PDB file of C-alpha atoms in Angstrom:
ATOM      1  CA  MET P 171     -37.815   3.221  34.714  1.00 57.00           C
ATOM      2  CA  LYS P 172     -36.273   5.095  31.841  1.00 60.00           C
ATOM      3  CA  SER P 173     -33.114   3.751  30.335  1.00 59.00           C
ATOM      4  CA  LYS P 174     -30.201   6.141  30.146  1.00 61.00           C
ATOM      5  CA  LYS P 175     -29.303   7.123  26.618  1.00 58.00           C
ATOM      6  CA  ILE P 176     -25.675   6.318  25.778  1.00 49.00           C
ATOM      7  CA  ASP P 177     -23.705   8.941  23.895  1.00 50.00           C
ATOM      8  CA  ILE P 178     -21.816   6.802  21.355  1.00 48.00           C
ATOM      9  CA  SER P 179     -19.823   9.809  20.083  1.00 62.00           C
ATOM     10  CA  LYS P 180     -18.051  10.078  23.469  1.00 81.00           C
ATOM     11  CA  ILE P 181     -15.064   7.868  23.952  1.00 84.00           C
ATOM     12  CA  ASP P 182     -14.315   7.091  27.643  1.00 82.00           C
ATOM     13  CA  ILE P 183     -11.561   4.449  27.745  1.00 89.00           C
ATOM     14  CA  GLY P 184      -9.476   6.113  30.435  1.00 90.00           C
ATOM     15  CA  ILE P 185      -7.215   8.050  28.078  1.00 91.00           C
ATOM     16  CA  SER P 186      -7.868  11.762  27.639  1.00 92.00           C
ATOM     17  CA  GLU P 187      -8.943  13.083  24.281  1.00 91.00           C
ATOM     18  CA  LYS P 188      -5.760  15.117  24.049  1.00 94.00           C
ATOM     19  CA  ASP P 189      -3.595  12.009  24.646  1.00 95.00           C
ATOM     20  CA  ARG P 190      -5.691   9.842  22.311  1.00 95.00           C
ATOM     21  CA  ILE P 191      -5.247  12.382  19.504  1.00 95.00           C
ATOM     22  CA  ALA P 192      -1.487  12.715  20.199  1.00 96.00           C
ATOM     23  CA  ILE P 193      -1.013   8.936  20.261  1.00 97.00           C
ATOM     24  CA  ALA P 194      -3.063   8.488  17.076  1.00 97.00           C
ATOM     25  CA  LYS P 195      -0.811  11.100  15.379  1.00 97.00           C
ATOM     26  CA  GLY P 196       2.239   9.107  16.389  1.00 97.00           C
ATOM     27  CA  LEU P 197       0.658   5.884  15.219  1.00 98.00           C
ATOM     28  CA  SER P 198      -0.246   7.560  11.907  1.00 98.00           C
ATOM     29  CA  LYS P 199       3.467   8.217  11.390  1.00 98.00           C
ATOM     30  CA  LEU P 200       4.176   4.597  12.241  1.00 98.00           C
ATOM     31  CA  LEU P 201       1.484   3.504   9.801  1.00 98.00           C
ATOM     32  CA  ALA P 202       3.020   5.704   7.086  1.00 98.00           C
ATOM     33  CA  ASP P 203       6.529   4.308   7.703  1.00 98.00           C
ATOM     34  CA  SER P 204       5.129   0.802   7.812  1.00 98.00           C
ATOM     35  CA  PHE P 205       3.241   1.220   4.536  1.00 98.00           C
ATOM     36  CA  THR P 206       6.287   2.807   2.851  1.00 98.00           C
ATOM     37  CA  LEU P 207       8.452  -0.075   4.091  1.00 98.00           C
ATOM     38  CA  TYR P 208       5.874  -2.567   2.883  1.00 98.00           C
ATOM     39  CA  LEU P 209       5.755  -0.985  -0.586  1.00 97.00           C
ATOM     40  CA  MET P 210       9.574  -0.794  -0.789  1.00 98.00           C
ATOM     41  CA  THR P 211       9.968  -4.431   0.250  1.00 98.00           C
ATOM     42  CA  HIS P 212       7.342  -5.630  -2.214  1.00 97.00           C
ATOM     43  CA  ASN P 213       8.981  -3.594  -5.004  1.00 97.00           C
ATOM     44  CA  PHE P 214      12.357  -5.151  -4.243  1.00 97.00           C
ATOM     45  CA  HIS P 215      10.752  -8.621  -4.149  1.00 97.00           C
ATOM     46  CA  TRP P 216       9.510  -8.059  -7.714  1.00 96.00           C
ATOM     47  CA  ASN P 217      12.686  -6.483  -9.054  1.00 96.00           C
ATOM     48  CA  VAL P 218      15.636  -8.169  -7.354  1.00 97.00           C
ATOM     49  CA  THR P 219      18.138  -9.876  -9.692  1.00 95.00           C
ATOM     50  CA  GLY P 220      21.565 -11.473  -9.456  1.00 94.00           C
ATOM     51  CA  PRO P 221      23.175 -14.433  -7.754  1.00 93.00           C
ATOM     52  CA  MET P 222      21.178 -13.920  -4.518  1.00 92.00           C
ATOM     53  CA  PHE P 223      17.831 -13.740  -6.407  1.00 96.00           C
ATOM     54  CA  ASN P 224      16.124 -16.762  -4.840  1.00 94.00           C
ATOM     55  CA  THR P 225      17.255 -16.030  -1.335  1.00 95.00           C
ATOM     56  CA  LEU P 226      16.285 -12.338  -1.416  1.00 97.00           C
ATOM     57  CA  HIS P 227      13.079 -12.895  -3.388  1.00 97.00           C
ATOM     58  CA  THR P 228      11.873 -15.373  -0.744  1.00 97.00           C
ATOM     59  CA  MET P 229      13.144 -13.280   2.184  1.00 97.00           C
ATOM     60  CA  PHE P 230      11.461 -10.118   0.853  1.00 97.00           C
ATOM     61  CA  MET P 231       8.183 -11.971   0.403  1.00 97.00           C
ATOM     62  CA  ASP P 232       8.221 -13.146   4.042  1.00 97.00           C
ATOM     63  CA  GLN P 233       8.954  -9.577   5.138  1.00 97.00           C
ATOM     64  CA  TYR P 234       6.332  -7.801   3.033  1.00 96.00           C
ATOM     65  CA  THR P 235       3.706 -10.349   4.095  1.00 97.00           C
ATOM     66  CA  GLU P 236       4.453  -9.652   7.759  1.00 97.00           C
ATOM     67  CA  GLN P 237       4.419  -5.938   7.134  1.00 97.00           C
ATOM     68  CA  TRP P 238       1.071  -6.084   5.227  1.00 96.00           C
ATOM     69  CA  ASN P 239      -0.541  -7.799   8.224  1.00 96.00           C
ATOM     70  CA  ALA P 240       0.869  -5.169  10.615  1.00 97.00           C
ATOM     71  CA  LEU P 241      -0.770  -2.307   8.694  1.00 97.00           C
ATOM     72  CA  ASP P 242      -4.243  -3.424   9.719  1.00 97.00           C
ATOM     73  CA  THR P 243      -3.231  -3.727  13.394  1.00 97.00           C
ATOM     74  CA  ILE P 244      -1.806  -0.210  13.458  1.00 98.00           C
ATOM     75  CA  ALA P 245      -4.753   1.356  11.587  1.00 98.00           C
ATOM     76  CA  GLU P 246      -7.284  -0.434  13.818  1.00 97.00           C
ATOM     77  CA  ARG P 247      -5.517   0.877  16.948  1.00 97.00           C
ATOM     78  CA  ILE P 248      -5.798   4.416  15.547  1.00 97.00           C
ATOM     79  CA  ARG P 249      -9.540   3.806  14.997  1.00 96.00           C
ATOM     80  CA  SER P 250      -9.870   2.388  18.547  1.00 95.00           C
ATOM     81  CA  LEU P 251      -8.574   5.728  19.814  1.00 96.00           C
ATOM     82  CA  GLY P 252     -11.368   7.495  17.943  1.00 93.00           C
ATOM     83  CA  VAL P 253      -9.287   8.975  15.134  1.00 95.00           C
ATOM     84  CA  VAL P 254      -9.504   8.387  11.360  1.00 95.00           C
ATOM     85  CA  ALA P 255      -6.508   6.417  10.096  1.00 96.00           C
ATOM     86  CA  PRO P 256      -4.609   7.890   7.138  1.00 96.00           C
ATOM     87  CA  GLY P 257      -5.002   5.819   4.030  1.00 94.00           C
ATOM     88  CA  SER P 258      -3.708   7.612   0.954  1.00 95.00           C
ATOM     89  CA  TYR P 259      -0.322   7.868  -0.723  1.00 93.00           C
ATOM     90  CA  GLU P 260      -0.539  11.639  -0.288  1.00 96.00           C
ATOM     91  CA  GLU P 261      -0.989  11.306   3.467  1.00 96.00           C
ATOM     92  CA  TYR P 262       1.713   8.667   3.801  1.00 97.00           C
ATOM     93  CA  GLU P 263       4.181  10.747   1.813  1.00 95.00           C
ATOM     94  CA  LYS P 264       3.695  13.661   4.239  1.00 97.00           C
ATOM     95  CA  LEU P 265       4.027  11.457   7.320  1.00 97.00           C
ATOM     96  CA  THR P 266       6.757   8.989   6.503  1.00 98.00           C
ATOM     97  CA  THR P 267      10.391   9.338   7.502  1.00 97.00           C
ATOM     98  CA  ILE P 268      11.574   6.883   4.848  1.00 97.00           C
ATOM     99  CA  PRO P 269      12.884   8.486   1.636  1.00 96.00           C
ATOM    100  CA  ALA P 270      11.580   7.304  -1.700  1.00 93.00           C
ATOM    101  CA  VAL P 271      13.800   4.912  -3.643  1.00 95.00           C
ATOM    102  CA  LYS P 272      15.071   6.283  -6.967  1.00 91.00           C
ATOM    103  CA  GLY P 273      15.771   3.980  -9.861  1.00 91.00           C
ATOM    104  CA  LYS P 274      16.412   0.284  -9.524  1.00 94.00           C
ATOM    105  CA  PRO P 275      19.073  -0.517  -6.962  1.00 97.00           C
ATOM    106  CA  LYS P 276      21.297  -3.577  -7.160  1.00 97.00           C
ATOM    107  CA  ALA P 277      20.490  -6.479  -4.793  1.00 96.00           C
ATOM    108  CA  LEU P 278      22.796  -5.532  -1.955  1.00 96.00           C
ATOM    109  CA  GLU P 279      21.779  -1.842  -2.278  1.00 97.00           C
ATOM    110  CA  MET P 280      18.193  -3.055  -1.812  1.00 97.00           C
ATOM    111  CA  VAL P 281      19.279  -4.830   1.381  1.00 98.00           C
ATOM    112  CA  ALA P 282      21.033  -1.681   2.683  1.00 98.00           C
ATOM    113  CA  LEU P 283      17.972   0.466   1.860  1.00 98.00           C
ATOM    114  CA  LEU P 284      15.758  -2.000   3.721  1.00 98.00           C
ATOM    115  CA  VAL P 285      18.062  -1.961   6.771  1.00 98.00           C
ATOM    116  CA  ALA P 286      17.756   1.861   6.842  1.00 98.00           C
ATOM    117  CA  ALA P 287      13.946   1.674   6.387  1.00 98.00           C
ATOM    118  CA  GLN P 288      13.538  -0.959   9.113  1.00 98.00           C
ATOM    119  CA  GLU P 289      15.615   1.137  11.487  1.00 98.00           C
ATOM    120  CA  ALA P 290      13.680   4.327  10.623  1.00 98.00           C
ATOM    121  CA  THR P 291      10.419   2.524  11.318  1.00 98.00           C
ATOM    122  CA  ALA P 292      11.792   1.296  14.670  1.00 98.00           C
ATOM    123  CA  ARG P 293      12.800   4.858  15.578  1.00 98.00           C
ATOM    124  CA  THR P 294       9.338   6.157  14.735  1.00 98.00           C
ATOM    125  CA  ALA P 295       7.808   3.490  16.982  1.00 98.00           C
ATOM    126  CA  ARG P 296      10.282   4.132  19.816  1.00 98.00           C
ATOM    127  CA  ASP P 297       9.678   7.891  19.752  1.00 97.00           C
ATOM    128  CA  LEU P 298       6.060   7.234  20.639  1.00 97.00           C
ATOM    129  CA  LEU P 299       6.785   5.131  23.755  1.00 97.00           C
ATOM    130  CA  PRO P 300       7.117   7.994  26.305  1.00 97.00           C
ATOM    131  CA  LEU P 301       3.741   9.493  25.396  1.00 97.00           C
ATOM    132  CA  VAL P 302       2.056   6.093  25.404  1.00 97.00           C
ATOM    133  CA  ALA P 303       3.579   5.255  28.816  1.00 97.00           C
ATOM    134  CA  GLU P 304       2.491   8.621  30.208  1.00 97.00           C
ATOM    135  CA  ALA P 305      -1.074   8.021  29.004  1.00 96.00           C
ATOM    136  CA  ASN P 306      -1.075   4.492  30.506  1.00 96.00           C
ATOM    137  CA  ASP P 307      -2.064   3.053  27.081  1.00 97.00           C
ATOM    138  CA  GLN P 308      -1.084  -0.630  27.405  1.00 97.00           C
ATOM    139  CA  PRO P 309      -2.594  -1.826  24.122  1.00 97.00           C
ATOM    140  CA  THR P 310      -0.528   0.715  22.187  1.00 98.00           C
ATOM    141  CA  THR P 311       2.541  -0.096  24.263  1.00 98.00           C
ATOM    142  CA  ASP P 312       2.057  -3.781  23.380  1.00 98.00           C
ATOM    143  CA  LEU P 313       1.636  -2.992  19.700  1.00 98.00           C
ATOM    144  CA  ILE P 314       4.775  -0.821  19.626  1.00 98.00           C
ATOM    145  CA  THR P 315       6.833  -3.355  21.565  1.00 97.00           C
ATOM    146  CA  GLN P 316       5.873  -6.075  19.047  1.00 97.00           C
ATOM    147  CA  ARG P 317       6.692  -3.803  16.109  1.00 98.00           C
ATOM    148  CA  LEU P 318      10.064  -2.840  17.635  1.00 98.00           C
ATOM    149  CA  ASP P 319      10.982  -6.492  18.080  1.00 98.00           C
ATOM    150  CA  ILE P 320      10.162  -7.287  14.440  1.00 98.00           C
ATOM    151  CA  HIS P 321      11.846  -4.274  12.943  1.00 98.00           C
ATOM    152  CA  GLU P 322      15.002  -4.625  14.985  1.00 98.00           C
ATOM    153  CA  LYS P 323      15.265  -8.360  14.266  1.00 98.00           C
ATOM    154  CA  THR P 324      14.613  -7.846  10.545  1.00 98.00           C
ATOM    155  CA  ALA P 325      17.190  -5.069  10.364  1.00 98.00           C
ATOM    156  CA  TRP P 326      19.753  -7.406  12.029  1.00 97.00           C
ATOM    157  CA  MET P 327      18.985 -10.220   9.605  1.00 96.00           C
ATOM    158  CA  LEU P 328      19.296  -7.879   6.591  1.00 97.00           C
ATOM    159  CA  ARG P 329      22.420  -6.275   7.969  1.00 97.00           C
ATOM    160  CA  SER P 330      24.006  -9.726   8.300  1.00 96.00           C
ATOM    161  CA  LEU P 331      23.777 -10.116   4.536  1.00 95.00           C
ATOM    162  CA  LEU P 332      26.019  -7.055   4.089  1.00 94.00           C
ATOM    163  CA  GLU P 333      28.863  -8.336   6.252  1.00 87.00           C
ATOM    164  CA  GLU P 334      32.039  -9.530   4.546  1.00 76.00           C
TER     165      GLU P 334
END
């Protein structure tokens, strides 16, 4: 009895190629926003000064560490869908919705910029949910739900620092 040769180039996970590519494109935008947010947060960790230095320095470290770990999860989901994950500054710059930070903001400006970046990343994730639901892609739904929870909670915590 001859064994049937398996075509490893064909992906048959129950999601059409068209949907896999569309979802991967959306996840690539989320990866770009997540990387940009990571880089911004790490930059602020290094460069924060003032009376809130210790609090913000430590908080930013916790946040960029969490964000760094999320990058791998997002990129690996893109790969699981059979698409190459973006991985260069040039690609991220084209895909991100987060504007570059100019100069060295003061501590509370850093916090406000991070609130906006956390919210932008949440919006990017949320925009992908209808397509993911339509494609019945539960692993991506789970990933997005987890990211939304973290970005919304982090935005709230940062926003709380800006209240009088």
